[in-house]
Amino acid sequence: MVDTLALAAPGLSTDPLRVRVYLPPAYDAAAQVGYPVLLVNDGQDMEAVGMQATLASLYAAGDIRPVIVVAVDMPTDRMGAYGLSDRAAGRSVVAQTKYGPVGAQAHAYSQWVVQTLLPAIDARYRTRTTPDARGVLGWSLGALSAFNLGWQYPDTFSRVGAFSPSFWLSADRSDAAAVQRTRLAQTMVATGEARWGLKQYIAVGTREEADDRDGDGVNDALDDARDLVEGWHEDGQLRAKGLRQLGYGVNTAAAVQPTRADVALAVLEAGEHNQAAWARMLPGFLRWAYAVQAPPINATGTVESYQDLPSRHVAARTVDVWLPPGYATHPQRRYPVLYMHDGQNLFDPALSYTGIDWGVDEAMTRLIARGDVREAIVVGIWNTPLRGLEYTPLAPLQTRPAAAREGLPIDGNASDAYVTFLVDELKPFIDARYRTQTGPGDTLVMGSSLGGLISLYAMAQHPQVFGGVGAVSTHWPVGDGVMVDWFGAHLPDPRTHRIWFDHGTATLDAQYAPFQRRMDALMRTAGYVEGDNWASFVDPGAEHNERAWRGRLERPLRFLLPPAASERTP
């Protein structure tokens, strides 16, 4: 179904702008979880790029999640509206070209999108209004505008699609070298900081144009896109940082090999600067942005992955599900489940924050083969840019006197919402799709640092759901020890629950010993027996990082998943 609206855009267009809203199949205005929204510039091109047919094909194949596509026709002065802006300064960043100025109204257009268009869509449709659920797409100058909206408004958009983007616009066009040196989008990236949570899909054809200002045999459109992604290099030297130098993961082969990198560069062979090429780019972008299944990872065993699993409580996030070796060959067997936070750090070093993963897949495979643990499903839950607010338990912080709360992550704290997501949404999702043992004795949760705190919090708040916790390098110092006091007063029944603690002695872990000793005393007082239903392990010399956690991972896994007597190796 396609709805057509007309929205006034004073100063941008003499007439109201036509806005067409493409609703997904079986759109439900009363859905519990709202729909993501994709804003598309140059809405008048929808038929030429095959938007409706492409969406229908991807939906029919089950390739993408439902999304509301909002196509906005170009303003009267397209060259004025589509361009770059400086949100902080409240102004447009104008490029002078032989065709005239570009982007003179870019700031006004961006503000209209954020302050008028999106609220109008949110008021009419069942949308999710958080950044993780909003994307923007464009081509040519419209792609430049899409890039600008994502870069300047990362609190509004988390997905950018830029087809054949006009990254050639410069501050100085006196000669080819000056253009190369003063490209505006490149400068915006080179002088800026990463917008964590913002993902970009940049698609360019190999036959976009004939111009080649640096004489390297590659057309300028492709060169400009590669420089923005990889950094501008000249004579073997980095002249201007790109997205890679800001710390983004980059996939420069996105057209043939999708990955989970936050920046995807898709090069379309024989692609020209026209609507036919953009129609060919569209399916890849939509799969990248709204796929049901996430691209595969490099892991031992079988991993099934869900991209941007939606929630009515927290931002959407990717979830990886590792299946034990016997899962496929024992169709009648049901398995315990270990939920783990910071999921991108668990299975594949290419995705890990430090380039070293926990090796959960390898450790579980070894331990199962030796008979040291029960076969179990491991669910890796990716974190988001709100990690600190989601992983820092709120209730302990609220026990602090008002005068002592300054600097604590209380405002905007999402820990209760995150735990509700685990209990009310993720666990039912996993239990419905996999052969799980659903009771608390077979439902475990584990994480490191703040992930250790939120694991303990999940069990304290829902002891009927989680029967075991692995708290690795638990970050006790938050609130100057208030976490220890609160958890000591909210421990679950030691007859039915198991808790693992550990820490190293170097880097950040060097702070933890005094807090852990206090926690250990409270465990004894609560009736826990060390070595039975509770463990507190010190790893001398270990630092606060994935390398250290990988090194001792087998210990908490053996503690949380001891084999039944009938499964033990003699």
Coordinates of C-alpha atoms in Angstrom, one line a residue:
M1 CA 0.0 0.0 0.0
V2 CA 1.2 3.5 -0.8
D3 CA -0.1 6.6 0.9
T4 CA 0.4 10.0 -0.7
L5 CA 0.8 13.1 1.5
A6 CA 1.6 16.8 0.8
L7 CA 3.8 18.6 3.3
A8 CA 4.5 22.3 3.2
A9 CA 8.2 23.2 3.1
P10 CA 8.4 27.0 3.4
G11 CA 11.6 28.4 1.9
L12 CA 12.4 25.1 0.2
S13 CA 9.6 24.6 -2.2
T14 CA 6.9 26.9 -3.6
D15 CA 4.4 24.1 -3.4
P16 CA 3.9 21.4 -0.8
L17 CA 6.3 18.5 -1.3
R18 CA 4.8 15.2 -2.4
V19 CA 5.6 12.4 0.1
R20 CA 4.8 8.8 -0.7
V21 CA 4.7 6.3 2.1
Y22 CA 5.3 2.7 1.1
L23 CA 3.8 0.5 3.9
P24 CA 5.0 -3.1 4.3
P25 CA 2.7 -6.1 3.7
A26 CA 0.3 -6.7 6.6
Y27 CA 1.2 -3.3 8.1
D28 CA -0.3 -3.2 11.6
A29 CA -1.1 0.2 13.0
A30 CA -1.4 -1.3 16.5
A31 CA 1.8 -3.5 16.3
Q32 CA 3.5 -3.9 19.7
V33 CA 6.9 -3.0 18.1
G34 CA 6.9 -0.1 15.7
Y35 CA 8.4 -0.2 12.2
P36 CA 11.7 1.2 11.1
V37 CA 11.6 4.2 8.7
L38 CA 13.7 4.7 5.6
L39 CA 13.6 8.3 4.2
V40 CA 14.4 8.5 0.5
N41 CA 15.4 11.7 -1.4
D42 CA 14.3 12.3 -5.0
G43 CA 11.1 10.5 -4.4
Q44 CA 10.0 11.3 -7.9
D45 CA 12.4 8.6 -9.1
M46 CA 10.7 5.7 -7.2
E47 CA 9.3 4.2 -10.4
A48 CA 12.6 4.6 -12.3
V49 CA 14.6 2.8 -9.6
G50 CA 11.9 0.1 -9.1
M51 CA 11.4 0.7 -5.4
Q52 CA 8.0 -0.9 -5.1
A53 CA 8.9 -4.0 -7.1
T54 CA 12.2 -4.4 -5.3
L55 CA 10.5 -4.2 -1.9
A56 CA 7.9 -6.8 -3.0
S57 CA 10.6 -9.2 -4.2
L58 CA 12.6 -8.9 -1.0
Y59 CA 9.6 -9.3 1.2
A60 CA 8.4 -12.4 -0.8
A61 CA 11.8 -14.0 -0.3
G62 CA 11.9 -13.3 3.4
D63 CA 15.1 -11.4 3.0
I64 CA 14.3 -8.2 4.8
R65 CA 12.3 -7.0 7.8
P66 CA 9.2 -4.8 7.3
V67 CA 10.1 -1.2 6.8
I68 CA 8.2 2.0 6.1
V69 CA 9.7 3.8 3.1
V70 CA 9.1 7.5 3.0
A71 CA 9.9 8.9 -0.5
V72 CA 10.1 12.7 -0.6
D73 CA 10.0 14.5 -4.0
M74 CA 12.9 16.8 -4.7
P75 CA 12.4 20.4 -3.6
T76 CA 12.0 23.2 -6.2
D77 CA 15.6 24.1 -5.8
R78 CA 17.2 20.7 -5.8
M79 CA 20.8 22.0 -6.0
G80 CA 20.1 24.3 -3.1
A81 CA 18.5 21.8 -0.8
Y82 CA 20.7 18.7 -1.4
G83 CA 24.1 19.4 0.0
L84 CA 26.2 19.6 3.1
S85 CA 25.6 21.6 6.4
D86 CA 27.2 22.3 9.7
R87 CA 24.6 21.6 12.3
A88 CA 26.5 23.0 15.2
A89 CA 27.0 26.3 13.5
G90 CA 23.5 26.3 12.1
R91 CA 24.6 27.0 8.5
S92 CA 24.9 25.4 5.1
V93 CA 28.3 24.5 3.6
V94 CA 28.0 25.8 0.1
A95 CA 30.0 24.5 -2.8
Q96 CA 30.5 26.7 -5.9
T97 CA 30.4 24.8 -9.2
K98 CA 30.2 25.6 -12.9
Y99 CA 26.5 24.8 -12.6
G100 CA 26.0 27.3 -9.7
P101 CA 26.1 27.0 -5.9
V102 CA 25.2 23.7 -4.4
G103 CA 23.8 23.3 -0.9
A104 CA 22.8 26.9 -0.1
Q105 CA 19.7 25.5 1.6
A106 CA 21.1 22.3 2.9
H107 CA 20.8 23.3 6.6
A108 CA 17.2 24.4 6.1
Y109 CA 16.4 21.1 4.3
S110 CA 18.0 19.0 7.0
Q111 CA 16.2 20.8 9.7
W112 CA 12.9 20.4 7.8
V113 CA 13.5 16.7 7.5
V114 CA 14.2 16.3 11.2
Q115 CA 11.7 18.8 12.7
T116 CA 8.8 18.6 10.2
L117 CA 8.9 15.5 8.0
L118 CA 9.8 12.8 10.6
P119 CA 7.4 14.1 13.3
A120 CA 4.6 14.1 10.7
I121 CA 5.4 10.5 9.7
D122 CA 5.6 9.4 13.4
A123 CA 2.2 11.0 14.1
R124 CA 0.5 9.1 11.3
Y125 CA 2.2 5.7 11.4
R126 CA 3.4 3.0 13.9
T127 CA 7.1 3.9 13.8
R128 CA 10.0 3.3 16.0
T129 CA 11.5 6.7 16.7
T130 CA 15.0 5.8 18.0
P131 CA 18.0 6.3 15.8
D132 CA 18.6 2.6 15.3
A133 CA 15.2 2.5 13.4
R134 CA 15.8 5.4 11.0
G135 CA 17.7 5.4 7.8
V136 CA 18.1 7.8 4.8
L137 CA 18.9 7.0 1.2
G138 CA 19.7 9.1 -1.9
W139 CA 21.6 9.2 -5.2
S140 CA 23.8 11.8 -6.7
L141 CA 23.2 15.1 -4.9
G142 CA 20.5 13.3 -3.0
A143 CA 23.2 10.9 -1.8
L144 CA 25.3 13.8 -0.6
S145 CA 22.3 15.0 1.3
A146 CA 21.7 11.5 2.8
F147 CA 25.4 11.4 3.9
N148 CA 25.0 14.8 5.5
L149 CA 21.8 13.9 7.4
G150 CA 23.5 10.8 8.9
W151 CA 26.7 12.6 9.7
Q152 CA 25.2 15.8 11.2
Y153 CA 22.2 14.0 12.8
P154 CA 23.5 10.7 14.2
D155 CA 21.0 11.1 17.1
T156 CA 18.2 10.8 14.4
F157 CA 19.6 8.4 11.8
S158 CA 21.7 5.2 12.1
R159 CA 21.7 4.0 8.4
V160 CA 22.8 5.9 5.3
G161 CA 22.6 4.7 1.8
A162 CA 24.6 6.9 -0.7
F163 CA 24.4 5.8 -4.4
S164 CA 26.8 7.7 -6.7
P165 CA 27.3 10.4 -4.1
S166 CA 28.6 13.8 -5.2
F167 CA 31.7 13.7 -3.0
W168 CA 33.5 15.8 -5.7
L169 CA 32.2 19.1 -4.3
S170 CA 35.1 21.2 -3.1
A171 CA 35.9 24.5 -1.4
D172 CA 38.5 25.5 -4.0
R173 CA 38.1 24.6 -7.7
S174 CA 40.9 26.6 -9.1
D175 CA 42.7 23.4 -10.4
A176 CA 42.5 19.7 -10.1
A177 CA 44.9 19.6 -7.2
A178 CA 42.9 22.2 -5.3
V179 CA 39.7 20.2 -5.8
Q180 CA 41.4 17.0 -4.6
R181 CA 42.7 18.8 -1.5
T182 CA 39.5 20.7 -0.5
R183 CA 36.7 18.1 -1.1
L184 CA 34.0 19.1 1.4
A185 CA 32.7 15.7 2.4
Q186 CA 36.3 14.4 2.8
T187 CA 37.1 17.4 5.0
M188 CA 34.0 16.8 7.1
V189 CA 35.1 13.3 7.8
A190 CA 38.8 14.1 8.2
T191 CA 38.2 16.8 10.7
G192 CA 35.4 15.1 12.6
E193 CA 35.0 12.2 15.0
A194 CA 33.3 8.8 14.5
R195 CA 29.6 8.7 15.0
W196 CA 29.3 5.4 16.8
G197 CA 26.1 3.6 15.8
L198 CA 26.0 5.2 12.3
K199 CA 26.4 2.7 9.5
Q200 CA 27.0 3.7 5.8
Y201 CA 26.5 1.9 2.5
I202 CA 28.2 3.7 -0.3
A203 CA 27.6 2.4 -3.8
V204 CA 29.5 3.6 -6.9
G205 CA 29.6 2.4 -10.5
T206 CA 32.8 1.8 -12.5
R207 CA 31.5 3.9 -15.4
E208 CA 30.1 6.8 -13.5
E209 CA 32.0 9.4 -15.5
A210 CA 35.2 9.9 -17.6
D211 CA 36.8 12.5 -15.4
D212 CA 40.0 11.4 -13.6
R213 CA 41.5 14.5 -11.9
D214 CA 44.4 12.6 -10.3
G215 CA 45.3 10.6 -13.4
D216 CA 45.2 7.2 -11.7
G217 CA 43.0 5.6 -14.3
V218 CA 40.0 5.4 -12.0
N219 CA 37.0 7.7 -12.5
D220 CA 36.6 10.5 -10.0
A221 CA 33.3 9.3 -8.5
L222 CA 34.8 6.0 -7.5
D223 CA 38.1 7.6 -6.3
D224 CA 36.1 10.1 -4.2
A225 CA 34.1 7.4 -2.6
R226 CA 37.1 5.3 -1.9
D227 CA 39.0 8.2 -0.4
L228 CA 36.2 9.0 1.9
V229 CA 36.1 5.4 3.1
E230 CA 39.7 4.5 3.1
G231 CA 41.4 7.9 3.5
W232 CA 43.0 10.0 0.8
H233 CA 46.5 8.9 0.0
E234 CA 48.9 10.6 -2.3
D235 CA 52.5 9.6 -3.0
G236 CA 52.2 6.9 -0.4
Q237 CA 51.2 9.3 2.3
L238 CA 47.9 9.8 4.1
R239 CA 46.7 13.3 3.2
A240 CA 43.2 13.2 4.8
K241 CA 41.6 10.7 7.1
G242 CA 38.7 8.6 5.9
L243 CA 36.1 6.6 7.8
R244 CA 38.6 3.8 8.3
Q245 CA 41.0 6.1 10.1
L246 CA 38.2 7.2 12.5
G247 CA 37.9 3.6 13.6
Y248 CA 35.1 2.3 11.5
G249 CA 35.2 -1.3 10.3
V250 CA 35.2 -1.2 6.5
N251 CA 34.1 -3.7 3.8
T252 CA 35.3 -2.6 0.4
A253 CA 33.9 -5.6 -1.4
A254 CA 30.3 -5.2 -0.2
A255 CA 28.9 -5.8 -3.7
V256 CA 30.1 -9.4 -3.7
Q257 CA 30.8 -10.3 -0.1
P258 CA 28.5 -8.7 2.6
T259 CA 30.0 -8.5 6.1
R260 CA 29.0 -6.8 9.3
A261 CA 31.3 -3.9 8.9
D262 CA 29.7 -0.5 9.7
V263 CA 30.9 1.0 6.4
A264 CA 30.2 -0.9 3.2
L265 CA 31.6 0.2 -0.2
A266 CA 29.8 -1.5 -3.0
V267 CA 31.3 -1.1 -6.5
L268 CA 28.9 -1.9 -9.3
E269 CA 30.6 -3.2 -12.4
A270 CA 29.6 -1.2 -15.5
G271 CA 27.4 1.0 -13.3
E272 CA 26.8 4.4 -14.7
H273 CA 25.4 7.6 -13.2
N274 CA 21.8 7.0 -13.9
Q275 CA 18.6 5.5 -12.5
A276 CA 19.2 2.1 -14.1
A277 CA 22.4 1.7 -12.1
W278 CA 20.7 2.9 -8.9
A279 CA 17.9 0.3 -9.4
R280 CA 20.7 -2.3 -9.5
M281 CA 22.2 -1.0 -6.3
L282 CA 18.9 -0.9 -4.4
P283 CA 18.5 -4.6 -3.5
G284 CA 22.0 -4.8 -2.0
F285 CA 21.4 -1.7 0.1
L286 CA 18.0 -2.9 1.4
R287 CA 19.4 -6.3 2.3
W288 CA 22.4 -4.6 4.1
A289 CA 20.1 -2.2 6.0
Y290 CA 17.1 -4.4 6.8
A291 CA 18.1 -8.1 6.5
V292 CA 16.5 -10.7 8.7
Q293 CA 19.6 -12.8 8.8
A294 CA 22.9 -11.1 9.5
P295 CA 25.9 -11.9 7.3
P296 CA 27.7 -15.1 8.5
I297 CA 30.7 -15.0 10.8
N298 CA 33.9 -17.0 11.0
A299 CA 33.2 -19.4 13.9
T300 CA 33.7 -23.0 14.8
G301 CA 30.4 -24.9 14.5
T302 CA 27.0 -23.6 13.5
V303 CA 26.0 -20.0 14.2
E304 CA 22.6 -18.6 13.2
S305 CA 22.4 -14.9 13.3
Y306 CA 19.6 -12.3 13.4
Q307 CA 20.3 -8.8 12.3
D308 CA 18.7 -5.9 14.2
L309 CA 16.3 -7.9 16.2
P310 CA 13.6 -5.4 17.1
S311 CA 12.4 -4.6 20.6
R312 CA 9.7 -2.4 22.1
H313 CA 12.0 -1.7 25.1
V314 CA 15.5 -1.1 23.7
A315 CA 17.3 -0.4 20.4
A316 CA 17.4 -3.2 17.9
R317 CA 20.5 -5.3 18.0
T318 CA 22.1 -8.3 16.3
V319 CA 22.0 -11.7 18.0
D320 CA 24.2 -14.7 17.2
V321 CA 23.0 -18.1 18.3
W322 CA 25.7 -20.8 18.5
L323 CA 24.4 -24.4 18.4
P324 CA 26.3 -27.3 20.1
P325 CA 27.7 -30.1 17.9
G326 CA 24.9 -32.5 18.7
Y327 CA 22.0 -30.1 18.0
A328 CA 21.5 -31.3 14.4
T329 CA 22.0 -35.0 15.0
H330 CA 19.8 -35.3 18.1
P331 CA 16.4 -33.8 17.1
Q332 CA 14.6 -34.9 20.3
R333 CA 17.2 -33.4 22.7
R334 CA 16.6 -30.1 24.4
Y335 CA 19.5 -27.8 25.6
P336 CA 20.3 -25.3 28.3
V337 CA 21.0 -21.7 27.1
L338 CA 23.8 -19.4 28.0
Y339 CA 23.0 -15.7 27.2
M340 CA 26.2 -13.6 26.8
H341 CA 26.5 -9.8 26.5
D342 CA 28.9 -7.9 24.2
G343 CA 28.1 -10.5 21.5
Q344 CA 30.4 -9.0 18.8
N345 CA 33.4 -10.0 21.0
L346 CA 32.5 -13.7 21.5
F347 CA 33.0 -15.7 18.3
D348 CA 34.9 -13.9 15.5
P349 CA 38.1 -11.8 16.0
A350 CA 37.3 -9.8 12.9
L351 CA 34.3 -8.3 14.8
S352 CA 35.8 -8.0 18.2
Y353 CA 36.5 -4.6 19.8
T354 CA 40.2 -5.5 20.3
G355 CA 40.7 -7.9 17.4
I356 CA 40.8 -10.8 19.9
D357 CA 37.5 -12.6 20.6
W358 CA 36.6 -14.7 23.6
G359 CA 36.7 -17.9 21.5
V360 CA 33.4 -19.1 23.0
D361 CA 32.7 -21.4 20.0
E362 CA 36.1 -23.0 20.3
A363 CA 36.0 -23.3 24.1
M364 CA 32.6 -24.9 24.1
T365 CA 33.6 -27.3 21.3
R366 CA 36.6 -28.4 23.3
L367 CA 34.8 -28.8 26.6
I368 CA 31.9 -30.7 25.1
A369 CA 34.3 -33.1 23.3
R370 CA 36.1 -33.8 26.6
G371 CA 32.8 -34.2 28.5
D372 CA 33.6 -31.3 30.8
V373 CA 30.4 -29.4 30.2
R374 CA 26.8 -30.0 29.1
E375 CA 26.0 -29.3 25.5
A376 CA 24.4 -25.8 25.5
I377 CA 23.2 -23.1 23.1
V378 CA 25.1 -19.9 23.5
V379 CA 23.2 -16.6 22.6
G380 CA 25.5 -13.7 21.9
I381 CA 23.7 -10.4 22.3
W382 CA 25.5 -7.5 20.6
N383 CA 25.9 -4.2 22.5
T384 CA 25.0 -0.8 21.1
P385 CA 26.3 2.7 21.6
L386 CA 24.1 2.9 24.7
R387 CA 26.1 0.0 26.3
G388 CA 27.0 2.0 29.5
L389 CA 23.3 3.0 30.1
E390 CA 22.0 -0.5 29.3
Y391 CA 24.6 -2.4 31.3
T392 CA 24.9 -0.3 34.5
P393 CA 22.2 -1.5 37.0
L394 CA 19.9 1.4 38.0
A395 CA 18.4 0.2 41.3
P396 CA 21.8 0.2 43.1
L397 CA 22.5 3.7 41.9
Q398 CA 19.2 5.0 43.2
T399 CA 20.2 4.0 46.7
R400 CA 22.8 6.8 46.7
P401 CA 21.9 10.1 48.3
A402 CA 20.9 12.7 45.8
A403 CA 24.0 14.7 46.6
A404 CA 26.2 11.7 45.7
R405 CA 24.6 10.9 42.3
E406 CA 26.5 13.4 40.2
G407 CA 28.2 11.7 37.3
L408 CA 26.4 8.4 37.8
P409 CA 24.6 7.0 34.7
I410 CA 21.1 7.6 36.1
D411 CA 19.5 9.9 33.6
G412 CA 18.6 7.9 30.5
N413 CA 19.6 4.6 32.3
A414 CA 18.2 1.7 30.3
S415 CA 19.3 -1.3 32.4
D416 CA 15.7 -2.2 33.4
A417 CA 14.6 -1.9 29.8
Y418 CA 17.5 -4.1 28.7
V419 CA 16.7 -6.8 31.3
T420 CA 13.0 -6.7 30.3
F421 CA 14.2 -7.2 26.7
L422 CA 16.1 -10.3 27.8
V423 CA 13.2 -11.8 29.7
D424 CA 10.1 -10.7 27.8
E425 CA 11.4 -10.7 24.2
L426 CA 14.7 -12.4 23.6
K427 CA 14.2 -15.5 25.7
P428 CA 10.7 -16.2 24.3
F429 CA 12.2 -15.6 20.8
I430 CA 15.0 -18.2 21.4
D431 CA 12.7 -20.7 23.2
A432 CA 10.2 -20.5 20.3
R433 CA 12.9 -21.2 17.6
Y434 CA 15.2 -23.6 19.3
R435 CA 14.9 -26.8 21.4
T436 CA 15.7 -25.3 24.7
Q437 CA 15.4 -26.3 28.4
T438 CA 13.4 -23.3 29.6
G439 CA 13.7 -23.5 33.4
P440 CA 16.0 -21.3 35.5
G441 CA 18.4 -24.1 36.2
D442 CA 19.1 -24.3 32.4
T443 CA 19.0 -20.5 31.7
L444 CA 22.3 -18.8 32.4
V445 CA 23.7 -15.3 31.8
M446 CA 27.3 -14.1 31.6
G447 CA 29.3 -11.0 30.8
S448 CA 32.4 -9.1 31.6
S449 CA 33.0 -5.7 33.2
L450 CA 29.7 -3.9 33.1
G451 CA 28.4 -7.1 31.4
G452 CA 29.1 -8.9 34.7
L453 CA 27.0 -6.3 36.6
I454 CA 24.0 -6.5 34.2
S455 CA 24.2 -10.3 34.4
L456 CA 23.9 -10.2 38.2
Y457 CA 21.2 -7.6 37.9
A458 CA 19.2 -9.8 35.5
M459 CA 19.3 -12.7 38.0
A460 CA 18.6 -10.5 41.0
Q461 CA 15.5 -9.0 39.3
H462 CA 14.4 -12.3 37.7
P463 CA 15.6 -15.2 39.8
Q464 CA 12.7 -17.3 38.4
V465 CA 14.3 -16.9 35.0
F466 CA 18.0 -17.1 35.4
G467 CA 19.6 -19.8 37.6
G468 CA 23.3 -19.0 37.0
V469 CA 25.5 -16.1 36.4
G470 CA 29.1 -15.7 35.2
A471 CA 30.4 -12.3 36.3
V472 CA 33.8 -11.9 34.7
S473 CA 36.0 -8.9 35.8
T474 CA 32.9 -7.4 37.4
H475 CA 33.1 -3.6 37.4
W476 CA 32.4 -3.0 41.0
P477 CA 33.8 0.5 41.4
V478 CA 30.7 2.1 39.8
G479 CA 29.1 4.3 42.5
D480 CA 32.0 3.7 44.9
G481 CA 30.9 0.2 46.0
V482 CA 27.1 0.7 46.0
M483 CA 26.8 -2.2 43.6
V484 CA 28.3 -4.6 46.2
D485 CA 26.0 -3.4 48.9
W486 CA 22.9 -3.7 46.7
F487 CA 23.7 -7.1 45.3
G488 CA 24.6 -8.4 48.7
A489 CA 21.1 -7.6 49.8
H490 CA 19.4 -9.0 46.7
L491 CA 21.1 -12.4 46.3
P492 CA 18.8 -15.2 45.1
D493 CA 18.3 -18.5 47.0
P494 CA 21.7 -20.3 47.2
R495 CA 19.8 -23.7 47.0
T496 CA 18.7 -23.0 43.4
H497 CA 21.3 -20.5 42.0
R498 CA 25.0 -20.5 41.0
I499 CA 27.3 -17.5 40.8
W500 CA 30.8 -17.3 39.3
F501 CA 33.1 -14.3 40.0
D502 CA 36.6 -13.6 38.8
H503 CA 39.0 -10.8 38.2
G504 CA 42.6 -10.2 37.2
T505 CA 45.2 -8.0 38.9
A506 CA 46.4 -5.7 36.2
T507 CA 45.1 -2.6 34.4
L508 CA 41.4 -1.9 35.4
D509 CA 41.1 -5.2 37.1
A510 CA 43.7 -4.1 39.7
Q511 CA 40.9 -2.0 41.3
Y512 CA 38.5 -4.9 41.9
A513 CA 40.0 -7.0 44.7
P514 CA 38.7 -4.9 47.7
F515 CA 35.2 -4.9 46.3
Q516 CA 35.3 -8.6 45.5
R517 CA 36.4 -9.4 49.0
R518 CA 33.4 -7.6 50.4
M519 CA 31.1 -9.3 47.9
D520 CA 32.6 -12.7 48.9
A521 CA 31.9 -12.0 52.5
L522 CA 28.3 -11.2 51.7
M523 CA 28.0 -14.4 49.7
R524 CA 29.0 -16.5 52.7
T525 CA 26.6 -14.6 54.9
A526 CA 23.8 -15.4 52.4
G527 CA 24.6 -19.1 52.6
Y528 CA 26.6 -19.7 49.5
V529 CA 29.3 -22.3 49.6
E530 CA 32.5 -21.6 47.7
G531 CA 33.4 -24.3 45.4
D532 CA 29.8 -25.6 45.3
N533 CA 27.3 -23.0 44.2
W534 CA 29.7 -20.0 44.2
A535 CA 33.2 -19.4 42.9
S536 CA 35.5 -16.4 43.3
F537 CA 38.7 -16.8 41.2
V538 CA 41.7 -14.5 40.9
D539 CA 43.8 -14.6 37.7
P540 CA 47.2 -13.1 38.7
G541 CA 48.6 -10.7 36.1
A542 CA 45.5 -10.8 33.9
E543 CA 44.3 -7.6 32.4
H544 CA 40.9 -6.2 31.7
N545 CA 40.5 -7.3 28.1
E546 CA 39.3 -10.0 25.7
R547 CA 42.7 -11.7 25.7
A548 CA 42.5 -12.3 29.4
W549 CA 38.8 -13.4 29.4
R550 CA 39.6 -15.8 26.5
G551 CA 42.4 -17.3 28.5
R552 CA 40.3 -18.3 31.5
L553 CA 36.9 -18.8 29.8
E554 CA 36.9 -22.5 30.3
R555 CA 36.7 -22.0 34.1
P556 CA 33.3 -20.3 34.3
L557 CA 31.9 -22.5 31.5
R558 CA 32.8 -25.6 33.5
F559 CA 31.3 -24.0 36.7
L560 CA 28.0 -23.0 35.0
L561 CA 27.5 -26.0 32.8
P562 CA 28.8 -29.0 34.8
P563 CA 27.9 -32.3 33.0
A564 CA 25.2 -34.5 34.5
A565 CA 26.6 -37.6 36.2
S566 CA 25.6 -39.7 33.3
E567 CA 27.5 -37.4 30.9
R568 CA 30.8 -37.3 32.7
T569 CA 33.8 -38.8 31.1
P570 CA 35.2 -41.7 33.2

